[in-house]
Short mmCIF file of C-alpha atoms in Angstrom, two decimals:
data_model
loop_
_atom_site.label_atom_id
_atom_site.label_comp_id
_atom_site.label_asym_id
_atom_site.label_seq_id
_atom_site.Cartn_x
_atom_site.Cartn_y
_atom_site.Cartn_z
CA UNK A 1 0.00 0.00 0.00
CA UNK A 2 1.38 3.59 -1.24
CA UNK A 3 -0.16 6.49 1.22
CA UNK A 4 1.11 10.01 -0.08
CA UNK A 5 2.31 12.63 2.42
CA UNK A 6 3.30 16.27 2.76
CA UNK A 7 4.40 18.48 5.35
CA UNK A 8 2.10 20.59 7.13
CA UNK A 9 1.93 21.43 10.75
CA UNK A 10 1.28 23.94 13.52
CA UNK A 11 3.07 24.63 16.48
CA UNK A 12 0.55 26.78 19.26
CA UNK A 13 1.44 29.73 20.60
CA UNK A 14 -1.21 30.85 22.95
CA UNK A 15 -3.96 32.40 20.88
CA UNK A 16 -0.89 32.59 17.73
CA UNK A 17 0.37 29.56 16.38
CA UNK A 18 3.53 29.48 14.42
CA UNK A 19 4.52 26.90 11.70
CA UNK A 20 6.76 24.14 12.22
CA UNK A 21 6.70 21.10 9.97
CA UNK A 22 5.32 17.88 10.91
CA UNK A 23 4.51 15.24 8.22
CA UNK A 24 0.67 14.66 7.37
CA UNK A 25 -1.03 12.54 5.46
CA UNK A 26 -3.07 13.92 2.33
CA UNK A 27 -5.28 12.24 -0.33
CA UNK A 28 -3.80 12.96 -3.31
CA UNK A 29 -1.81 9.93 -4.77
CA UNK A 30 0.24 12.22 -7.23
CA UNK A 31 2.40 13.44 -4.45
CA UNK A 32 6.43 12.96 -5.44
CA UNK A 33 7.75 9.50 -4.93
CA UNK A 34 9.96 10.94 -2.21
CA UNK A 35 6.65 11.48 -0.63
CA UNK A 36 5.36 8.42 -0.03
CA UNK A 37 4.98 5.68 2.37
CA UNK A 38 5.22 2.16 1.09
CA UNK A 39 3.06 0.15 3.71
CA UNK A 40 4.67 -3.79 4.17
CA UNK A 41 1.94 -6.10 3.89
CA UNK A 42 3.75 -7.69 7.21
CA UNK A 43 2.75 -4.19 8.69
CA UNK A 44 -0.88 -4.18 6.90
CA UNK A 45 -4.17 -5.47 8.91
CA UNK A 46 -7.91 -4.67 8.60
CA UNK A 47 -8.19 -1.70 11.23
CA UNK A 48 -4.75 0.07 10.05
CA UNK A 49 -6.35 -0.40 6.32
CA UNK A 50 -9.57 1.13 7.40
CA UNK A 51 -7.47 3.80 9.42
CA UNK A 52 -5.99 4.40 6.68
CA UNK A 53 -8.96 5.33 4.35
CA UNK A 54 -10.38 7.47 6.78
CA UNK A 55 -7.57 9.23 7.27
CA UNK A 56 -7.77 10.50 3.46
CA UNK A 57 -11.15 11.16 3.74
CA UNK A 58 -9.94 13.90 7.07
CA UNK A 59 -12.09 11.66 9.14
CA UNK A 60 -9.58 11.91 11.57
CA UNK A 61 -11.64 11.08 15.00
CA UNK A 62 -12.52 7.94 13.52
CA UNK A 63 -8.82 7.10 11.46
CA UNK A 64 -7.19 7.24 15.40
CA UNK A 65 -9.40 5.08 16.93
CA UNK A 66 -8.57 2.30 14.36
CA UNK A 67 -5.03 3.09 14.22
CA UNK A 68 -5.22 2.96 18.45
CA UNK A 69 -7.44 -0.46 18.09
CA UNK A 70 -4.74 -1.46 15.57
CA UNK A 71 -2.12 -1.38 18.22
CA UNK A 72 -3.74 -3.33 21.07
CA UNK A 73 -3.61 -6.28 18.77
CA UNK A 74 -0.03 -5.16 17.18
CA UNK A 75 1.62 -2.76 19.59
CA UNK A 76 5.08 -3.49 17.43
CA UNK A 77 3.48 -1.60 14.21
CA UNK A 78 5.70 1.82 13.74
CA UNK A 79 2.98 2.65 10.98
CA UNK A 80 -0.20 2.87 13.38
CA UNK A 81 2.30 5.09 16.10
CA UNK A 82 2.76 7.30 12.97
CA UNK A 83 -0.56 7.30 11.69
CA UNK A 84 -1.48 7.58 14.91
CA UNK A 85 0.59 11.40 15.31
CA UNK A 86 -0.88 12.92 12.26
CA UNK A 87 -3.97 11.96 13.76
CA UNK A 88 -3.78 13.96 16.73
CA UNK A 89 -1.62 16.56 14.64
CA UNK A 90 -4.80 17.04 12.13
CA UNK A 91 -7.30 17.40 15.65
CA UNK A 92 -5.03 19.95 17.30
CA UNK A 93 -3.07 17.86 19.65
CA UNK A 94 0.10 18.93 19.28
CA UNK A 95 1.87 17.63 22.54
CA UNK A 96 -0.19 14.16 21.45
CA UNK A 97 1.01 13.97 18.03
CA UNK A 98 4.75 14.88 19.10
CA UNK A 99 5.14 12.40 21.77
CA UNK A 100 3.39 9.40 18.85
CA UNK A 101 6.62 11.17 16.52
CA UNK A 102 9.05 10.61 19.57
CA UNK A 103 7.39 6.85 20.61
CA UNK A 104 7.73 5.83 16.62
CA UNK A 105 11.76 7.79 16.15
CA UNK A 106 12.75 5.95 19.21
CA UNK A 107 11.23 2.21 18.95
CA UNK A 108 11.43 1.58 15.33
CA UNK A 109 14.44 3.99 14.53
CA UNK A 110 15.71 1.65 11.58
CA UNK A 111 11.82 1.17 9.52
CA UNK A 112 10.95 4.25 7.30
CA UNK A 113 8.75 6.02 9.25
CA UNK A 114 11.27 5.76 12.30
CA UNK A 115 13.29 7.72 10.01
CA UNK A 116 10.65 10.05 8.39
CA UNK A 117 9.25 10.46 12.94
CA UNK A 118 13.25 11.92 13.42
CA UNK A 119 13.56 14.04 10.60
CA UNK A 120 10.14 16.27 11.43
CA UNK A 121 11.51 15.91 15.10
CA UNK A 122 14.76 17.18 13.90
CA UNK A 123 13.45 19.92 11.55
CA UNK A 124 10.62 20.53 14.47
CA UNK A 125 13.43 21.57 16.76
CA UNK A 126 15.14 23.71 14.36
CA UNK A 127 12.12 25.95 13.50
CA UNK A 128 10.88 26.25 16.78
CA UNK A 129 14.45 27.41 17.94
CA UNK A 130 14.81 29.84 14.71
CA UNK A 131 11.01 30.89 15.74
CA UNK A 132 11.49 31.60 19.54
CA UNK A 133 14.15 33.81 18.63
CA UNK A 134 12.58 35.36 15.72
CA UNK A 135 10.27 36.60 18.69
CA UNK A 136 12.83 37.35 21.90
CA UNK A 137 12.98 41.22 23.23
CA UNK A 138 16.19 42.02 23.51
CA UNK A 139 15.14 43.81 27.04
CA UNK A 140 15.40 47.60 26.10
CA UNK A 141 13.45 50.13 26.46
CA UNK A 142 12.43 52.80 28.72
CA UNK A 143 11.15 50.47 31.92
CA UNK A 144 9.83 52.24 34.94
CA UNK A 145 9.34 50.63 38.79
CA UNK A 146 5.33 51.47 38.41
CA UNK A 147 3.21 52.34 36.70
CA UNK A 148 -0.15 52.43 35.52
CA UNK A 149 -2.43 52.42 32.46
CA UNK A 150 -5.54 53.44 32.09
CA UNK A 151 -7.96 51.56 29.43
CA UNK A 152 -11.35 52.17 27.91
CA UNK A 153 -14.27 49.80 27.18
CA UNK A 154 -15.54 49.67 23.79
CA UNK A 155 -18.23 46.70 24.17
CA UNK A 156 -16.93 44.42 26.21
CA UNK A 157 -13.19 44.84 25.19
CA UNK A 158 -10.14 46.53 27.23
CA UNK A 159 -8.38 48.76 24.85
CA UNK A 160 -5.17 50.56 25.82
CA UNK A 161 -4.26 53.88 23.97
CA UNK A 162 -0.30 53.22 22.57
CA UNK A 163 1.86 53.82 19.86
CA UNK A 164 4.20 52.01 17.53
CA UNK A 165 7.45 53.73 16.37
CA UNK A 166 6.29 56.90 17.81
CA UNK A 167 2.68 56.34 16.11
CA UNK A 168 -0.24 56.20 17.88
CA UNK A 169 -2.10 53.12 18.00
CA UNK A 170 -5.38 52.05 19.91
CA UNK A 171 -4.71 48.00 20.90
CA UNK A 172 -7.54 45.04 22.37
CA UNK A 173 -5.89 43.90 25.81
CA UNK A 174 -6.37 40.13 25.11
CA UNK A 175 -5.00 38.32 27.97
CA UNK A 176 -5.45 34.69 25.41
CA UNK A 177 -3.05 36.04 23.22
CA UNK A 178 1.17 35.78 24.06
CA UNK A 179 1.86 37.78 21.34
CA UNK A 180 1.35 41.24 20.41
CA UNK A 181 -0.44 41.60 16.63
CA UNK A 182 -1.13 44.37 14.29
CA UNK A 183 -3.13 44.28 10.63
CA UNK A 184 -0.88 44.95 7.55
CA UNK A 185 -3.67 47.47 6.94
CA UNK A 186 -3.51 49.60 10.39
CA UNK A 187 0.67 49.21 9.92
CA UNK A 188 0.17 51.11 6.84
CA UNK A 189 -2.15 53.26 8.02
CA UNK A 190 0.11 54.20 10.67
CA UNK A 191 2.55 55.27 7.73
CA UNK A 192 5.35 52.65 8.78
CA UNK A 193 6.70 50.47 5.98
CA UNK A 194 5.64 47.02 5.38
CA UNK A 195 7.68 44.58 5.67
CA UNK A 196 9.71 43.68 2.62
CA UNK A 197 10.08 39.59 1.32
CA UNK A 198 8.40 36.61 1.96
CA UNK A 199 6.43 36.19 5.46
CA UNK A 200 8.64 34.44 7.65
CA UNK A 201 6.15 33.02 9.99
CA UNK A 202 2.68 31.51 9.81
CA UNK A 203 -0.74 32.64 12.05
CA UNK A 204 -2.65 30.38 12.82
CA UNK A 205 -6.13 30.86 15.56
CA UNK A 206 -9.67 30.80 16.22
CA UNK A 207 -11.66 31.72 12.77
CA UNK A 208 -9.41 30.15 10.24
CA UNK A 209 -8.51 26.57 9.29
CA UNK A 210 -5.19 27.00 7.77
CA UNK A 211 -2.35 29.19 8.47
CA UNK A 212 -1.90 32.68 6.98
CA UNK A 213 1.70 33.86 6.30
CA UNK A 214 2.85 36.43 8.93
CA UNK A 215 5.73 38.68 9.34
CA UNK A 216 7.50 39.30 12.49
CA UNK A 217 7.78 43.48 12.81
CA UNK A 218 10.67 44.15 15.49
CA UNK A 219 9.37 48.11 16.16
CA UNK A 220 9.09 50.56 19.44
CA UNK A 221 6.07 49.78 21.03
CA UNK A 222 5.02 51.65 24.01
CA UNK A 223 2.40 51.76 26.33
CA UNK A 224 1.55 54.70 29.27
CA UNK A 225 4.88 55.02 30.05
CA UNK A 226 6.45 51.53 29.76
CA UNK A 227 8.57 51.64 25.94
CA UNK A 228 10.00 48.43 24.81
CA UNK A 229 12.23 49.16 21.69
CA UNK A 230 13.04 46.33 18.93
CA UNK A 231 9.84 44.74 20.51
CA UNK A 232 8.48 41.74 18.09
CA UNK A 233 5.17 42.24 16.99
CA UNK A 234 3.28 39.69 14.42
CA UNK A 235 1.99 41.68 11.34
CA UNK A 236 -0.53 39.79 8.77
CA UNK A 237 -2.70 40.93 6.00
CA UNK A 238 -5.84 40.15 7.26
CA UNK A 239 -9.82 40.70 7.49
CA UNK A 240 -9.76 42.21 11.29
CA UNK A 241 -8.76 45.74 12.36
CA UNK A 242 -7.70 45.64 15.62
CA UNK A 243 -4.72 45.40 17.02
CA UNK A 244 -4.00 43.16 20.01
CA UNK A 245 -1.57 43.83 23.07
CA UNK A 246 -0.51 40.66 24.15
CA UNK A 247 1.01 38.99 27.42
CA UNK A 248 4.83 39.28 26.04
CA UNK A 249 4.56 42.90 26.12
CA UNK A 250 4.08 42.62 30.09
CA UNK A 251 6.85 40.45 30.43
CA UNK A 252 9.53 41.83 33.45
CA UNK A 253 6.28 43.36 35.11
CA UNK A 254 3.84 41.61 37.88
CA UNK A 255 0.62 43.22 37.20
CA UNK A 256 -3.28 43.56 38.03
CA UNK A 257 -5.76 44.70 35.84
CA UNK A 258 -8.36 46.25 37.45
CA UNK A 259 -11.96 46.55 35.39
CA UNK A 260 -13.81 48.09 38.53
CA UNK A 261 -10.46 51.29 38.10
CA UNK A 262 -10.55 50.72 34.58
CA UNK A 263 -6.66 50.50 34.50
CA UNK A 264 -3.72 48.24 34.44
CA UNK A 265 -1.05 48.78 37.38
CA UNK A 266 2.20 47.60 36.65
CA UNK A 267 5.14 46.70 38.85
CA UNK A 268 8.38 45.53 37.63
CA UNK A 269 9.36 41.95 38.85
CA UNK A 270 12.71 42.96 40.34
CA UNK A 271 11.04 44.99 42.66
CA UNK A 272 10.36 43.73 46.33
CA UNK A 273 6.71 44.95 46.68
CA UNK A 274 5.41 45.48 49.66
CA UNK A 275 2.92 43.71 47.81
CA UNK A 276 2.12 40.42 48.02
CA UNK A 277 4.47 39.41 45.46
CA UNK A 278 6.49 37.65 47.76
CA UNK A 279 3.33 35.49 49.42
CA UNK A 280 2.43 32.03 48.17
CA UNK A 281 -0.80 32.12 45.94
CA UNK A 282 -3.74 30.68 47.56
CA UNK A 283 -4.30 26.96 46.77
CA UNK A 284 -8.38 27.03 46.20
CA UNK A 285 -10.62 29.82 45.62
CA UNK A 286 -11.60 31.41 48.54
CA UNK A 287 -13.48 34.72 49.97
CA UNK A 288 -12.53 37.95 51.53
CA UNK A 289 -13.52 41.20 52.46
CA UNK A 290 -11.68 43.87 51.58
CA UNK A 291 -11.50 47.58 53.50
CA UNK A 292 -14.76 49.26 51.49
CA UNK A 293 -16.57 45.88 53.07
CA UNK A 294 -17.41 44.61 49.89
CA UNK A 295 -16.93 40.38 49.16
CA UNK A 296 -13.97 39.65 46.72
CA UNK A 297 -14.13 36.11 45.41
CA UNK A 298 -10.24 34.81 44.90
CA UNK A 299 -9.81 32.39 41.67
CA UNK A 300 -6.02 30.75 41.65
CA UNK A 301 -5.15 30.89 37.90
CA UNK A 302 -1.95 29.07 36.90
CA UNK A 303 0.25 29.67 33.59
CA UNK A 304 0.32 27.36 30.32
CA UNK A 305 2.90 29.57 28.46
CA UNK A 306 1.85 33.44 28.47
CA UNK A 307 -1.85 31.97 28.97
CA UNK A 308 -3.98 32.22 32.61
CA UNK A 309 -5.71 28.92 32.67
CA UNK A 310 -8.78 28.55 35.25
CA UNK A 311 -10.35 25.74 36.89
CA UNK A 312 -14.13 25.96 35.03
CA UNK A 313 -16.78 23.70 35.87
CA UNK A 314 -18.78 22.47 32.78
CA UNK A 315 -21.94 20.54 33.62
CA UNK A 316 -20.33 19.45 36.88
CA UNK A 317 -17.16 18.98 35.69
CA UNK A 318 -13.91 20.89 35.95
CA UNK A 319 -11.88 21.48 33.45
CA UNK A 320 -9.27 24.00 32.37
CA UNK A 321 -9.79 26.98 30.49
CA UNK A 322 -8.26 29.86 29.09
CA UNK A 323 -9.43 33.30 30.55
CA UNK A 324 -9.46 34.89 27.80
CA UNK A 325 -10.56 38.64 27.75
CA UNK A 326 -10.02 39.21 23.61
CA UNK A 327 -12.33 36.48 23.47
CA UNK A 328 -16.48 37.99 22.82
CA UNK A 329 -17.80 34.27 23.77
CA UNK A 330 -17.16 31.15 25.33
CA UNK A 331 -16.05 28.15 22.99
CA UNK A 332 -15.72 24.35 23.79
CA UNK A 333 -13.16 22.35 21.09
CA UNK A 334 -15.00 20.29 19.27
CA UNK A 335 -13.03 17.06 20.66
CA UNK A 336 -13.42 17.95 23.91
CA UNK A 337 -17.79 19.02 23.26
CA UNK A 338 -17.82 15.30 22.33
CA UNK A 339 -16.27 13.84 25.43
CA UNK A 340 -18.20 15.46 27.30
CA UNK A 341 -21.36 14.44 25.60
CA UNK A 342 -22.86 17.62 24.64
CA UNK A 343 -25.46 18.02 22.26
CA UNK A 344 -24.58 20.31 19.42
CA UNK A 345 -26.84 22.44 17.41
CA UNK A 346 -25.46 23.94 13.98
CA UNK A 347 -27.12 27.27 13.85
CA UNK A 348 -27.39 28.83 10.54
CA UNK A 349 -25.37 31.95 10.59
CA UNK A 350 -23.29 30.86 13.60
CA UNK A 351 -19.69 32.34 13.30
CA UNK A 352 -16.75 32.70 15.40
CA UNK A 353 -14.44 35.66 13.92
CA UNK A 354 -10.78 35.13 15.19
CA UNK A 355 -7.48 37.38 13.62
CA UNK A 356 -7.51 35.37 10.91
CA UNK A 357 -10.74 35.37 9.54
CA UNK A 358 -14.18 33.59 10.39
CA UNK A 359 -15.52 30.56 10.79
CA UNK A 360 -18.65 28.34 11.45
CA UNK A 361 -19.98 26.65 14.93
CA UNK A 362 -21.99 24.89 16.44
CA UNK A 363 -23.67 25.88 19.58
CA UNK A 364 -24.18 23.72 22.70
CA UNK A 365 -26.34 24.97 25.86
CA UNK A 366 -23.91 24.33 29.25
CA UNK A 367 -23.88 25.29 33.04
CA UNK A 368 -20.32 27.08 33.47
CA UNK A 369 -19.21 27.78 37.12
CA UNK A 370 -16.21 29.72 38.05
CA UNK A 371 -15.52 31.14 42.02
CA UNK A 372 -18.97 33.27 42.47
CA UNK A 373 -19.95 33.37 38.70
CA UNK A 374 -22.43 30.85 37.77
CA UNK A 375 -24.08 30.58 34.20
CA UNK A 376 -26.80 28.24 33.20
CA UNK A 377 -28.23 26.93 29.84
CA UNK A 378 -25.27 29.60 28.88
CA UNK A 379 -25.07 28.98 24.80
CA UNK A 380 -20.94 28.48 24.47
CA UNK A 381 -19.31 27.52 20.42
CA UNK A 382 -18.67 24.64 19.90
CA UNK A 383 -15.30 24.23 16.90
CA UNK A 384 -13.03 21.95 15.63
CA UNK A 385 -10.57 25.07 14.58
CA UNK A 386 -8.52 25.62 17.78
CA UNK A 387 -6.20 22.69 19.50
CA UNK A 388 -7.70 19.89 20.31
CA UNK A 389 -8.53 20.24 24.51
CA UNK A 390 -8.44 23.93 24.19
CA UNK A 391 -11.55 25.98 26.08
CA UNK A 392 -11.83 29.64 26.25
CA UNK A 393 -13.49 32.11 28.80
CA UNK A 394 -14.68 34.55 27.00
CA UNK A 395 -16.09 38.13 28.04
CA UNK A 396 -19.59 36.86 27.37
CA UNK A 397 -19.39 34.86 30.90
CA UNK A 398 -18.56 37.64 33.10
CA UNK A 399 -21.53 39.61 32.72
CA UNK A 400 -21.41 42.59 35.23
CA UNK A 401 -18.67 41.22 37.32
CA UNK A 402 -15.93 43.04 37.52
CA UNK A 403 -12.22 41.34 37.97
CA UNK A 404 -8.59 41.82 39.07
CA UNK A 405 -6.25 39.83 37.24
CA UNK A 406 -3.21 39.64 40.64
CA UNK A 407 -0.68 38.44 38.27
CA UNK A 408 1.74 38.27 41.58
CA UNK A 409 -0.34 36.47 44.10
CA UNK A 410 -2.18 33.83 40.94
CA UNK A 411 -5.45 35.27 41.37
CA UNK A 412 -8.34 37.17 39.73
CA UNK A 413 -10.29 38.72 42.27
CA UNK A 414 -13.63 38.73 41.45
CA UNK A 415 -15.97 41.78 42.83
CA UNK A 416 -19.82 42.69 41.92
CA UNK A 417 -21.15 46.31 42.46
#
């Protein structure tokens, strides 16, 4: 059996993923013969056949669960570990479908697709190193002790007022994103140049199913009166118009953002605040009072990345989410909607815009409960296009509560007026 392949993957990034090759399968048979996978009929059974089929017809869900019934009879077949990866590569599993690549390079290192698992391993590495340092600050910049921002709501949105290379610049606080992101179309606006050659990244996120070619724009980006200069901002010609200020640009600073103040106060890390920097984070959400005698419901957060990730009930059920404030609504991953048996309406008209475009969801009807805030019957999207496990918070779940994010102490204080 001859199964055709090309390279195609997607390494996440918070709310921006950037490319890195990882070999997937495809259904065209006229790929290169350097391309293709010639399947020993010693390696071949029913289920991987049948995997195999689906898995050109992107029935992916179905392809790993005959490729994963395929190795309880033959755990020795490197083909079903490495069918197995693009599976959970194609359904957003990207810590999945690398450890499959790392199981197949290091058991069968001498059969093809021992070799082929090493080689995207290999080149994986390589890109993700050139990419992490296509997107370091080089840490200067005009950096105060404290400070403070103020921001305004427009909807349900934070938005800071800023500037880029000395032009101003209104940006989305989006505490899901790690990166910070401007619009080829409000860079030119601005009057700064675009950037010259080929993209040299990929952007990958909620409203798109394939990656759009990005640029990384190393520019002076400042904020109130925190300036980081040959700061890496992604720049893509897309759809959206707003620009997002993302988690790297607080890096160095403990902060709390304050939506009862409307503002952001900043402290930088090196700083011994009398603050509670220095005090462990509390283990389980819990309830104070604080000196105006009103209840503030503590949430411990923890970090994945640049991401806050919160303990979320969902029908009784707690699992993690992203608190994500440049998100309008709450979404479920598709994957995950389906463990959790949840019944999933397709609404016509029903679209999730992300930066890189829009697409369609379903909608599914769930009881959410975080700290104090509990929704019912609260209508969250339901999508296969973000990682496969991935839930976001959105802004449509909050309501009238206002919250602190206590980047120092691990909590977001939660306070209702």
């Amino acid at each position: 059996m001859v199964v055709a392949i090309t390279k195609s993957s997607l390494l996440l990034l918070g709310a921006l993923w950037l490319a890195v090759p990882v070999q997937a399968v495809q259904a065209q048979e006229s790929a290169p013969a350097s391309q293709k996978i010639v399947l020993p009929r010693t390696r071949t059974n029913a289920l991987l056949e049948v995997g195999i089929k689906c898995l050109k017809e992107s029935k992916y869900e179905k392809a790993l669960e005959c490729f994963q019934a395929s190795l309880k009879h033959d755990p020795g077949n490197a083909y079903a570990y490495y069918f197995s990866a693009i599976c959970y590569r194609e359904l957003g599993d990207k810590e999945r479908a690398l450890s499959y690549l790392r199981l197949t390079a290091s058991r069968f290192p001498s059969e093809e697709v021992g070799k082929l698992a090493r080689t995207t391993l290999s080149e994986v590495s390589r890109l993700t190193a050139a990419n992490q340092a296509a997107i370091v600050w080089p840490g200067t910049g005009s950096l105060p002790r404290e400070t403070w921002v103020p921001f305004r709501r427009q909807g349900s949105g934070m938005y800071v007022e800023g500037s880029v290379d000395g032009h101003a610049c209104s940006l989305l606080v989006d505490t899901g994103a790690e990166l910070c992101f401007l619009p080829l179309k409000i860079l030119k606006r601005l009057g700064l140049s675009a950037p010259t050659g080929k993209p040299n990244s990929l952007l990958y996120g909620v409203g798109g199913a394939d990656a759009l070619p990005a640029w990384v724009f190393k520019g002076r980006l400042k904020v109130g009166s925190i300036e980081k200069s040959n700061f890496p901002i992604m720049v893509a010609d897309v759809g959206v118009n707003t620009a997002i200020l993302g988690q790297q640009f607080f890096e160095g600073y403990v902060y709390r953002i304050d939506t009862a103040g409307n503002a952001i106060v900043l402290a930088r890390k090196e700083q011994p605040a009398n603050s509670a920097a220095s005090k462990a984070p509390v283990a389980a959400a819990s309830m104070v009072v604080d000196k105006s005698g009103r209840y503030v419901y503590q949430v411990p957060f923890k970090r994945s990345g640049r991401s806050f990730i919160v303990a979320v009930q969902v029908n009784g059920r707690t699992l993690d989410f992203v608190f994500d404030t440049g998100a309008e609504v709450s979404l479920i991953n598709a994957t995950m909607a389906k463990q959790l048996g949840l019944s999933v309406q397709q609404v016509s008209g029903a679209v999730m815009s992300g930066v890189v475009g829009s697409t369609p969801v379903g909608v599914s009807q769930v009881d959410l409960k975080l700290g104090p805030i509990e929704r019912s019957a609260m209508p969250v999207a339901i999508t296969d296009a973000v990682q496969s496990g991935t839930c976001l918070l959105g802004r449509d779940f909050l309501g009238d509560w206002h919250f602190e994010i206590d980047e120092s102490q691990g909590l977001i204080k939660f306070t209702r007026y």
